[in-house]
PDB file of C-alpha atoms in Angstrom:
ATOM      1  CA  MET A   1     160.143 179.881 169.666  1.00 86.00           C
ATOM      2  CA  ASN A   2     156.511 180.727 170.449  1.00 89.00           C
ATOM      3  CA  LYS A   3     154.452 180.346 173.605  1.00 92.00           C
ATOM      4  CA  THR A   4     150.764 179.647 173.026  1.00 93.00           C
ATOM      5  CA  ILE A   5     148.274 179.617 175.890  1.00 93.00           C
ATOM      6  CA  PHE A   6     145.170 177.458 175.644  1.00 95.00           C
ATOM      7  CA  ASN A   7     142.149 177.398 177.940  1.00 94.00           C
ATOM      8  CA  ILE A   8     140.816 173.831 178.298  1.00 93.00           C
ATOM      9  CA  THR A   9     137.718 173.980 180.482  1.00 90.00           C
ATOM     10  CA  LYS A  10     137.195 170.188 180.757  1.00 83.00           C
ATOM     11  CA  MET A  11     140.800 169.453 181.757  1.00 82.00           C
ATOM     12  CA  ASP A  12     140.344 168.807 185.454  1.00 71.00           C
ATOM     13  CA  CYS A  13     142.467 165.780 186.374  1.00 68.00           C
ATOM     14  CA  PRO A  14     145.907 164.312 185.590  1.00 67.00           C
ATOM     15  CA  SER A  15     144.509 161.539 183.385  1.00 70.00           C
ATOM     16  CA  GLU A  16     143.286 164.216 180.962  1.00 79.00           C
ATOM     17  CA  GLU A  17     146.753 165.736 181.069  1.00 79.00           C
ATOM     18  CA  GLN A  18     148.109 162.387 179.863  1.00 76.00           C
ATOM     19  CA  LEU A  19     145.538 162.325 177.034  1.00 82.00           C
ATOM     20  CA  ILE A  20     146.768 165.735 175.877  1.00 88.00           C
ATOM     21  CA  ARG A  21     150.424 164.710 176.137  1.00 83.00           C
ATOM     22  CA  MET A  22     149.754 161.635 174.005  1.00 80.00           C
ATOM     23  CA  LYS A  23     147.814 163.669 171.452  1.00 84.00           C
ATOM     24  CA  LEU A  24     150.686 166.118 170.998  1.00 86.00           C
ATOM     25  CA  GLN A  25     153.634 163.764 171.396  1.00 79.00           C
ATOM     26  CA  ASN A  26     154.146 163.333 167.654  1.00 78.00           C
ATOM     27  CA  PHE A  27     154.281 167.057 166.883  1.00 86.00           C
ATOM     28  CA  ASP A  28     157.902 167.879 166.060  1.00 86.00           C
ATOM     29  CA  THR A  29     157.117 171.567 166.509  1.00 89.00           C
ATOM     30  CA  VAL A  30     156.115 171.129 170.186  1.00 89.00           C
ATOM     31  CA  LYS A  31     159.091 171.652 172.494  1.00 86.00           C
ATOM     32  CA  SER A  32     157.452 171.621 175.935  1.00 86.00           C
ATOM     33  CA  LEU A  33     154.076 171.582 177.694  1.00 87.00           C
ATOM     34  CA  GLU A  34     153.177 173.342 180.946  1.00 86.00           C
ATOM     35  CA  PHE A  35     149.916 172.305 182.611  1.00 84.00           C
ATOM     36  CA  ASP A  36     147.950 174.430 185.068  1.00 82.00           C
ATOM     37  CA  ILE A  37     145.100 172.037 185.832  1.00 75.00           C
ATOM     38  CA  PRO A  38     143.370 174.109 188.571  1.00 74.00           C
ATOM     39  CA  ASN A  39     143.047 177.077 186.211  1.00 83.00           C
ATOM     40  CA  ARG A  40     142.403 174.877 183.132  1.00 87.00           C
ATOM     41  CA  LYS A  41     145.363 176.396 181.267  1.00 90.00           C
ATOM     42  CA  LEU A  42     147.948 174.804 178.972  1.00 92.00           C
ATOM     43  CA  ASN A  43     151.109 176.595 177.861  1.00 91.00           C
ATOM     44  CA  VAL A  44     152.648 175.131 174.718  1.00 92.00           C
ATOM     45  CA  TYR A  45     156.189 176.095 173.714  1.00 91.00           C
ATOM     46  CA  HIS A  46     156.543 175.437 170.009  1.00 91.00           C
ATOM     47  CA  SER A  47     157.857 176.596 166.661  1.00 89.00           C
ATOM     48  CA  GLY A  48     155.665 177.570 163.743  1.00 89.00           C
ATOM     49  CA  ASN A  49     151.907 178.086 163.571  1.00 90.00           C
ATOM     50  CA  PRO A  50     149.761 177.093 166.605  1.00 92.00           C
ATOM     51  CA  GLU A  51     146.729 176.168 164.472  1.00 93.00           C
ATOM     52  CA  PRO A  52     147.680 172.472 163.920  1.00 92.00           C
ATOM     53  CA  ILE A  53     148.159 172.113 167.692  1.00 93.00           C
ATOM     54  CA  PHE A  54     144.796 173.762 168.329  1.00 94.00           C
ATOM     55  CA  SER A  55     143.093 171.459 165.804  1.00 92.00           C
ATOM     56  CA  ALA A  56     144.590 168.382 167.488  1.00 90.00           C
ATOM     57  CA  LEU A  57     143.424 169.497 170.927  1.00 91.00           C
ATOM     58  CA  GLU A  58     139.908 170.157 169.635  1.00 90.00           C
ATOM     59  CA  THR A  59     139.522 166.497 168.632  1.00 87.00           C
ATOM     60  CA  LEU A  60     139.642 165.531 172.328  1.00 86.00           C
ATOM     61  CA  ASN A  61     136.409 167.489 172.967  1.00 84.00           C
ATOM     62  CA  LEU A  62     137.734 169.107 176.132  1.00 87.00           C
ATOM     63  CA  ASN A  63     136.353 172.524 175.127  1.00 90.00           C
ATOM     64  CA  THR A  64     139.630 174.131 174.049  1.00 93.00           C
ATOM     65  CA  THR A  65     140.101 177.804 173.149  1.00 93.00           C
ATOM     66  CA  LEU A  66     143.278 179.563 172.012  1.00 94.00           C
ATOM     67  CA  ILE A  67     143.952 182.533 174.278  1.00 93.00           C
ATOM     68  CA  SER A  68     147.197 184.022 172.950  1.00 92.00           C
ATOM     69  CA  THR A  69     150.423 183.394 171.067  1.00 91.00           C
ATOM     70  CA  GLU A  70     153.662 185.319 171.547  1.00 90.00           C
ATOM     71  CA  GLU A  71     157.358 184.934 170.875  1.00 89.00           C
ATOM     72  CA  THR A  72     159.462 183.914 173.866  1.00 84.00           C
ATOM     73  CA  ASN A  73     163.108 183.405 174.745  1.00 81.00           C
ATOM     74  CA  ALA A  74     162.264 181.150 177.692  1.00 72.00           C
ATOM     75  CA  VAL A  75     164.449 178.113 178.251  1.00 65.00           C
ATOM     76  CA  VAL A  76     162.218 175.069 178.576  1.00 62.00           C
ATOM     77  CA  GLU A  77     163.047 171.818 180.297  1.00 57.00           C
ATOM     78  CA  THR A  78     161.657 168.441 179.359  1.00 54.00           C
ATOM     79  CA  ASP A  79     161.307 165.363 181.539  1.00 51.00           C
ATOM     80  CA  THR A  80     163.427 162.329 180.754  1.00 52.00           C
ATOM     81  CA  SER A  81     161.714 159.129 179.641  1.00 56.00           C
ATOM     82  CA  ASN A  82     162.953 157.380 182.799  1.00 65.00           C
ATOM     83  CA  SER A  83     161.330 159.855 185.173  1.00 67.00           C
ATOM     84  CA  GLN A  84     158.109 159.776 183.150  1.00 66.00           C
ATOM     85  CA  ARG A  85     157.981 155.992 183.245  1.00 74.00           C
ATOM     86  CA  LYS A  86     158.578 155.786 187.029  1.00 79.00           C
ATOM     87  CA  LEU A  87     155.862 158.343 187.733  1.00 76.00           C
ATOM     88  CA  LEU A  88     153.364 156.723 185.376  1.00 77.00           C
ATOM     89  CA  TRP A  89     154.044 153.240 186.804  1.00 84.00           C
ATOM     90  CA  THR A  90     153.435 154.567 190.333  1.00 85.00           C
ATOM     91  CA  VAL A  91     150.054 156.161 189.611  1.00 82.00           C
ATOM     92  CA  LEU A  92     149.057 153.235 187.375  1.00 85.00           C
ATOM     93  CA  ILE A  93     149.662 150.721 190.187  1.00 90.00           C
ATOM     94  CA  ILE A  94     147.763 152.861 192.728  1.00 89.00           C
ATOM     95  CA  ASN A  95     144.748 153.168 190.405  1.00 86.00           C
ATOM     96  CA  PHE A  96     144.778 149.492 189.429  1.00 91.00           C
ATOM     97  CA  VAL A  97     144.963 148.307 193.057  1.00 92.00           C
ATOM     98  CA  PHE A  98     141.973 150.477 193.986  1.00 90.00           C
ATOM     99  CA  PHE A  99     140.100 149.363 190.872  1.00 91.00           C
ATOM    100  CA  GLY A 100     140.386 145.805 192.210  1.00 93.00           C
ATOM    101  CA  LEU A 101     139.465 146.749 195.777  1.00 93.00           C
ATOM    102  CA  GLU A 102     136.437 148.822 194.823  1.00 92.00           C
ATOM    103  CA  MET A 103     135.194 146.218 192.368  1.00 92.00           C
ATOM    104  CA  LEU A 104     135.579 143.428 194.970  1.00 93.00           C
ATOM    105  CA  PHE A 105     133.931 145.333 197.825  1.00 93.00           C
ATOM    106  CA  GLY A 106     131.313 146.769 195.454  1.00 91.00           C
ATOM    107  CA  ILE A 107     130.176 143.269 194.520  1.00 89.00           C
ATOM    108  CA  PHE A 108     130.212 141.978 198.103  1.00 90.00           C
ATOM    109  CA  SER A 109     128.444 145.048 199.512  1.00 89.00           C
ATOM    110  CA  ASN A 110     125.905 145.133 196.627  1.00 90.00           C
ATOM    111  CA  SER A 111     126.917 148.735 195.805  1.00 90.00           C
ATOM    112  CA  MET A 112     126.700 149.918 192.193  1.00 89.00           C
ATOM    113  CA  GLY A 113     128.326 153.180 193.278  1.00 89.00           C
ATOM    114  CA  LEU A 114     131.524 151.358 194.272  1.00 90.00           C
ATOM    115  CA  VAL A 115     131.444 149.188 191.140  1.00 90.00           C
ATOM    116  CA  ALA A 116     131.065 152.284 188.951  1.00 88.00           C
ATOM    117  CA  ASP A 117     133.820 154.118 190.823  1.00 87.00           C
ATOM    118  CA  SER A 118     136.089 151.114 190.336  1.00 88.00           C
ATOM    119  CA  LEU A 119     135.571 151.422 186.566  1.00 85.00           C
ATOM    120  CA  ASP A 120     136.498 155.096 186.798  1.00 81.00           C
ATOM    121  CA  MET A 121     139.732 153.989 188.481  1.00 84.00           C
ATOM    122  CA  LEU A 122     140.188 151.471 185.660  1.00 83.00           C
ATOM    123  CA  ALA A 123     139.694 154.280 183.134  1.00 78.00           C
ATOM    124  CA  ASP A 124     142.553 156.244 184.710  1.00 78.00           C
ATOM    125  CA  THR A 125     144.669 153.082 184.795  1.00 82.00           C
ATOM    126  CA  ILE A 126     144.104 152.628 181.061  1.00 79.00           C
ATOM    127  CA  VAL A 127     145.120 156.227 180.348  1.00 75.00           C
ATOM    128  CA  TYR A 128     148.359 155.864 182.326  1.00 76.00           C
ATOM    129  CA  ALA A 129     149.061 152.527 180.634  1.00 79.00           C
ATOM    130  CA  LEU A 130     148.549 154.135 177.237  1.00 74.00           C
ATOM    131  CA  ALA A 131     150.932 156.910 178.241  1.00 70.00           C
ATOM    132  CA  LEU A 132     153.540 154.316 179.237  1.00 74.00           C
ATOM    133  CA  PHE A 133     153.256 152.599 175.865  1.00 69.00           C
ATOM    134  CA  ALA A 134     153.428 155.986 174.182  1.00 60.00           C
ATOM    135  CA  VAL A 135     156.804 156.869 175.758  1.00 57.00           C
ATOM    136  CA  GLY A 136     159.160 155.802 173.016  1.00 54.00           C
ATOM    137  CA  GLY A 137     156.448 153.736 171.320  1.00 54.00           C
ATOM    138  CA  THR A 138     155.160 153.771 167.747  1.00 56.00           C
ATOM    139  CA  ILE A 139     152.033 155.605 166.609  1.00 57.00           C
ATOM    140  CA  ALA A 140     150.447 152.399 165.265  1.00 63.00           C
ATOM    141  CA  ARG A 141     150.900 150.543 168.565  1.00 64.00           C
ATOM    142  CA  LYS A 142     149.474 153.446 170.542  1.00 63.00           C
ATOM    143  CA  ASN A 143     146.438 153.690 168.248  1.00 68.00           C
ATOM    144  CA  ASN A 144     145.671 149.954 168.427  1.00 73.00           C
ATOM    145  CA  ILE A 145     145.896 149.913 172.226  1.00 71.00           C
ATOM    146  CA  ALA A 146     143.752 153.053 172.472  1.00 71.00           C
ATOM    147  CA  LYS A 147     141.037 151.493 170.301  1.00 78.00           C
ATOM    148  CA  PHE A 148     140.940 148.273 172.330  1.00 79.00           C
ATOM    149  CA  ALA A 149     140.944 150.123 175.667  1.00 76.00           C
ATOM    150  CA  GLY A 150     138.257 152.572 174.567  1.00 79.00           C
ATOM    151  CA  TYR A 151     135.827 149.964 173.262  1.00 85.00           C
ATOM    152  CA  PHE A 152     136.434 147.703 176.274  1.00 82.00           C
ATOM    153  CA  GLN A 153     135.699 150.583 178.635  1.00 80.00           C
ATOM    154  CA  ILE A 154     132.497 151.489 176.764  1.00 86.00           C
ATOM    155  CA  LEU A 155     131.375 147.840 176.977  1.00 87.00           C
ATOM    156  CA  LEU A 156     131.895 147.822 180.755  1.00 83.00           C
ATOM    157  CA  ALA A 157     130.015 151.118 181.121  1.00 85.00           C
ATOM    158  CA  VAL A 158     127.049 149.813 179.104  1.00 88.00           C
ATOM    159  CA  ILE A 159     126.918 146.577 181.125  1.00 86.00           C
ATOM    160  CA  GLY A 160     127.029 148.592 184.339  1.00 85.00           C
ATOM    161  CA  PHE A 161     124.294 150.958 183.197  1.00 84.00           C
ATOM    162  CA  VAL A 162     122.037 148.044 182.223  1.00 88.00           C
ATOM    163  CA  GLU A 163     122.588 146.555 185.687  1.00 86.00           C
ATOM    164  CA  VAL A 164     121.602 149.875 187.294  1.00 87.00           C
ATOM    165  CA  ILE A 165     118.347 149.904 185.276  1.00 88.00           C
ATOM    166  CA  ARG A 166     117.655 146.278 186.244  1.00 86.00           C
ATOM    167  CA  ARG A 167     118.069 147.140 189.915  1.00 86.00           C
ATOM    168  CA  PHE A 168     115.811 150.185 189.614  1.00 84.00           C
ATOM    169  CA  ILE A 169     113.058 147.986 188.197  1.00 85.00           C
ATOM    170  CA  GLY A 170     113.563 144.940 190.408  1.00 75.00           C
ATOM    171  CA  ILE A 171     113.862 144.391 194.150  1.00 70.00           C
ATOM    172  CA  GLU A 172     117.451 144.229 195.357  1.00 70.00           C
ATOM    173  CA  ALA A 173     119.129 143.902 198.725  1.00 75.00           C
ATOM    174  CA  MET A 174     120.216 147.155 200.354  1.00 85.00           C
ATOM    175  CA  PRO A 175     123.893 148.042 199.804  1.00 89.00           C
ATOM    176  CA  ASP A 176     126.182 148.050 202.849  1.00 90.00           C
ATOM    177  CA  PHE A 177     126.582 151.786 203.483  1.00 89.00           C
ATOM    178  CA  LYS A 178     129.527 151.328 205.872  1.00 91.00           C
ATOM    179  CA  THR A 179     131.571 149.510 203.236  1.00 91.00           C
ATOM    180  CA  MET A 180     130.645 152.168 200.666  1.00 90.00           C
ATOM    181  CA  ILE A 181     131.894 154.976 202.882  1.00 92.00           C
ATOM    182  CA  ILE A 182     135.090 153.301 204.137  1.00 93.00           C
ATOM    183  CA  VAL A 183     136.256 152.089 200.717  1.00 92.00           C
ATOM    184  CA  SER A 184     135.396 155.424 199.071  1.00 89.00           C
ATOM    185  CA  VAL A 185     137.374 157.340 201.688  1.00 91.00           C
ATOM    186  CA  LEU A 186     140.397 155.111 200.980  1.00 91.00           C
ATOM    187  CA  ALA A 187     139.943 155.661 197.226  1.00 88.00           C
ATOM    188  CA  LEU A 188     139.727 159.396 197.865  1.00 85.00           C
ATOM    189  CA  ILE A 189     143.077 159.277 199.673  1.00 87.00           C
ATOM    190  CA  ALA A 190     144.567 157.286 196.774  1.00 85.00           C
ATOM    191  CA  ASN A 191     143.383 159.870 194.239  1.00 80.00           C
ATOM    192  CA  VAL A 192     144.794 162.720 196.296  1.00 79.00           C
ATOM    193  CA  LEU A 193     148.122 160.864 196.444  1.00 81.00           C
ATOM    194  CA  CYS A 194     148.135 160.450 192.651  1.00 78.00           C
ATOM    195  CA  LEU A 195     147.362 164.128 192.182  1.00 74.00           C
ATOM    196  CA  TYR A 196     150.221 165.047 194.500  1.00 74.00           C
ATOM    197  CA  LEU A 197     152.716 162.762 192.782  1.00 75.00           C
ATOM    198  CA  LEU A 198     151.792 164.033 189.322  1.00 67.00           C
ATOM    199  CA  GLN A 199     151.875 167.698 190.223  1.00 66.00           C
ATOM    200  CA  LYS A 200     154.454 168.159 192.986  1.00 65.00           C
ATOM    201  CA  ASN A 201     157.222 169.106 190.571  1.00 50.00           C
ATOM    202  CA  LYS A 202     155.078 171.547 188.622  1.00 53.00           C
ATOM    203  CA  SER A 203     153.680 173.704 191.378  1.00 43.00           C
ATOM    204  CA  LYS A 204     154.763 173.586 195.003  1.00 42.00           C
ATOM    205  CA  GLU A 205     152.356 176.278 196.224  1.00 41.00           C
ATOM    206  CA  ALA A 206     149.907 174.941 198.784  1.00 39.00           C
ATOM    207  CA  HIS A 207     146.875 176.752 197.369  1.00 36.00           C
ATOM    208  CA  MET A 208     147.487 175.251 193.940  1.00 37.00           C
ATOM    209  CA  GLN A 209     147.638 171.752 195.407  1.00 38.00           C
ATOM    210  CA  ALA A 210     144.428 172.349 197.359  1.00 39.00           C
ATOM    211  CA  SER A 211     142.707 173.766 194.287  1.00 38.00           C
ATOM    212  CA  MET A 212     143.617 170.698 192.268  1.00 43.00           C
ATOM    213  CA  ILE A 213     142.299 168.342 194.916  1.00 41.00           C
ATOM    214  CA  PHE A 214     138.932 170.036 195.141  1.00 40.00           C
ATOM    215  CA  THR A 215     138.433 170.437 191.390  1.00 40.00           C
ATOM    216  CA  SER A 216     139.347 166.909 190.326  1.00 58.00           C
ATOM    217  CA  ASN A 217     136.603 164.745 188.827  1.00 65.00           C
ATOM    218  CA  ASP A 218     137.946 161.693 190.635  1.00 74.00           C
ATOM    219  CA  VAL A 219     137.696 163.382 193.999  1.00 75.00           C
ATOM    220  CA  ILE A 220     134.167 164.566 193.229  1.00 77.00           C
ATOM    221  CA  ILE A 221     133.150 161.043 192.259  1.00 81.00           C
ATOM    222  CA  ASN A 222     134.647 159.572 195.447  1.00 83.00           C
ATOM    223  CA  SER A 223     132.801 162.187 197.476  1.00 85.00           C
ATOM    224  CA  GLY A 224     129.590 161.366 195.621  1.00 87.00           C
ATOM    225  CA  VAL A 225     129.830 157.706 196.599  1.00 90.00           C
ATOM    226  CA  ILE A 226     130.450 158.704 200.217  1.00 91.00           C
ATOM    227  CA  VAL A 227     127.357 160.941 200.179  1.00 91.00           C
ATOM    228  CA  ALA A 228     125.370 158.157 198.526  1.00 92.00           C
ATOM    229  CA  GLY A 229     126.390 155.796 201.339  1.00 91.00           C
ATOM    230  CA  ILE A 230     125.198 158.296 203.934  1.00 93.00           C
ATOM    231  CA  LEU A 231     121.872 158.738 202.089  1.00 93.00           C
ATOM    232  CA  VAL A 232     121.391 154.968 201.772  1.00 91.00           C
ATOM    233  CA  ASN A 233     121.530 154.726 205.563  1.00 90.00           C
ATOM    234  CA  TRP A 234     119.492 157.874 206.195  1.00 94.00           C
ATOM    235  CA  LEU A 235     116.711 157.162 203.690  1.00 91.00           C
ATOM    236  CA  ASN A 236     116.864 153.368 204.029  1.00 90.00           C
ATOM    237  CA  SER A 237     116.832 153.190 200.233  1.00 88.00           C
ATOM    238  CA  SER A 238     119.163 151.851 197.562  1.00 89.00           C
ATOM    239  CA  TYR A 239     118.232 154.634 195.137  1.00 90.00           C
ATOM    240  CA  PRO A 240     121.085 157.026 196.090  1.00 91.00           C
ATOM    241  CA  ASP A 241     123.587 154.238 195.345  1.00 92.00           C
ATOM    242  CA  LEU A 242     121.961 153.495 191.976  1.00 91.00           C
ATOM    243  CA  ILE A 243     121.815 157.175 191.014  1.00 91.00           C
ATOM    244  CA  ILE A 244     125.506 157.812 191.736  1.00 90.00           C
ATOM    245  CA  GLY A 245     126.337 154.563 189.935  1.00 89.00           C
ATOM    246  CA  ALA A 246     124.469 155.684 186.816  1.00 90.00           C
ATOM    247  CA  ILE A 247     126.219 159.080 186.859  1.00 89.00           C
ATOM    248  CA  VAL A 248     129.677 157.522 187.172  1.00 85.00           C
ATOM    249  CA  PHE A 249     128.988 155.054 184.357  1.00 87.00           C
ATOM    250  CA  VAL A 250     128.226 158.048 182.117  1.00 86.00           C
ATOM    251  CA  VAL A 251     131.541 159.627 183.186  1.00 81.00           C
ATOM    252  CA  VAL A 252     133.349 156.359 182.390  1.00 80.00           C
ATOM    253  CA  ALA A 253     131.749 156.207 178.928  1.00 84.00           C
ATOM    254  CA  ARG A 254     132.774 159.809 178.270  1.00 80.00           C
ATOM    255  CA  GLY A 255     136.353 158.938 179.224  1.00 76.00           C
ATOM    256  CA  ALA A 256     136.283 155.978 176.840  1.00 79.00           C
ATOM    257  CA  TYR A 257     135.149 158.267 174.022  1.00 79.00           C
ATOM    258  CA  ARG A 258     138.132 160.530 174.640  1.00 74.00           C
ATOM    259  CA  ILE A 259     140.503 157.549 174.576  1.00 74.00           C
ATOM    260  CA  LEU A 260     139.063 156.512 171.200  1.00 77.00           C
ATOM    261  CA  LYS A 261     139.787 160.028 169.922  1.00 71.00           C
ATOM    262  CA  LEU A 262     143.482 159.328 170.428  1.00 65.00           C
ATOM    263  CA  ALA A 263     143.331 156.516 167.875  1.00 62.00           C
ATOM    264  CA  LYS A 264     142.167 158.818 165.078  1.00 62.00           C
TER     265      LYS A 264
END
């Protein structure tokens, strides 16, 4: 058996881990995957040539490079389908609940930042749902669901971006900065909880957990909405909310593009 180490510079949250798992799930040569998200490393235990694995990872556009390949006698352990399903259901429910909350409060508080962040939560929900279908599912079913989810997510991102442009041009009511901050802090806590649940069995060292929290895209986005809320109050302007909303919609569209890559 061989151990191949990949550096994946754009792998910075658990939802991208699930994308990689789904991409490689049909490789009979792959025996086990070890993810080191804080250091952007992936260890693949496999038989045969690593080139087909490398080619598959490249299609996800996560900036993958092959660092090394060596023979190993390591004994690898794989998770059972049951444990995978329970974990994925947990993080899926957390993300979906906060998608609903952020969307609801985003509309009521007139905040595009919260609406955009809710779609980012929805993007993660879709990835975990795809992973659930992929556990024991057929390739055709996975591909069809991935296509629908990807195009649906792109549609939402485009609608959101058009709304941001409309608000830049027109005169809109100021967003409620208090609601922005409170809801974003709660979403931040939810994302940290998901990170902990997904990674607690892979690395129990405190510095690794802290590193993951501070390097996650989701956490950065939540923090951006919080900062935008503060700036809305400080500058008495809706522009910070619109700017963060536009940025997050771009992130959501990028995530949708990666989901579509799974269907190819």
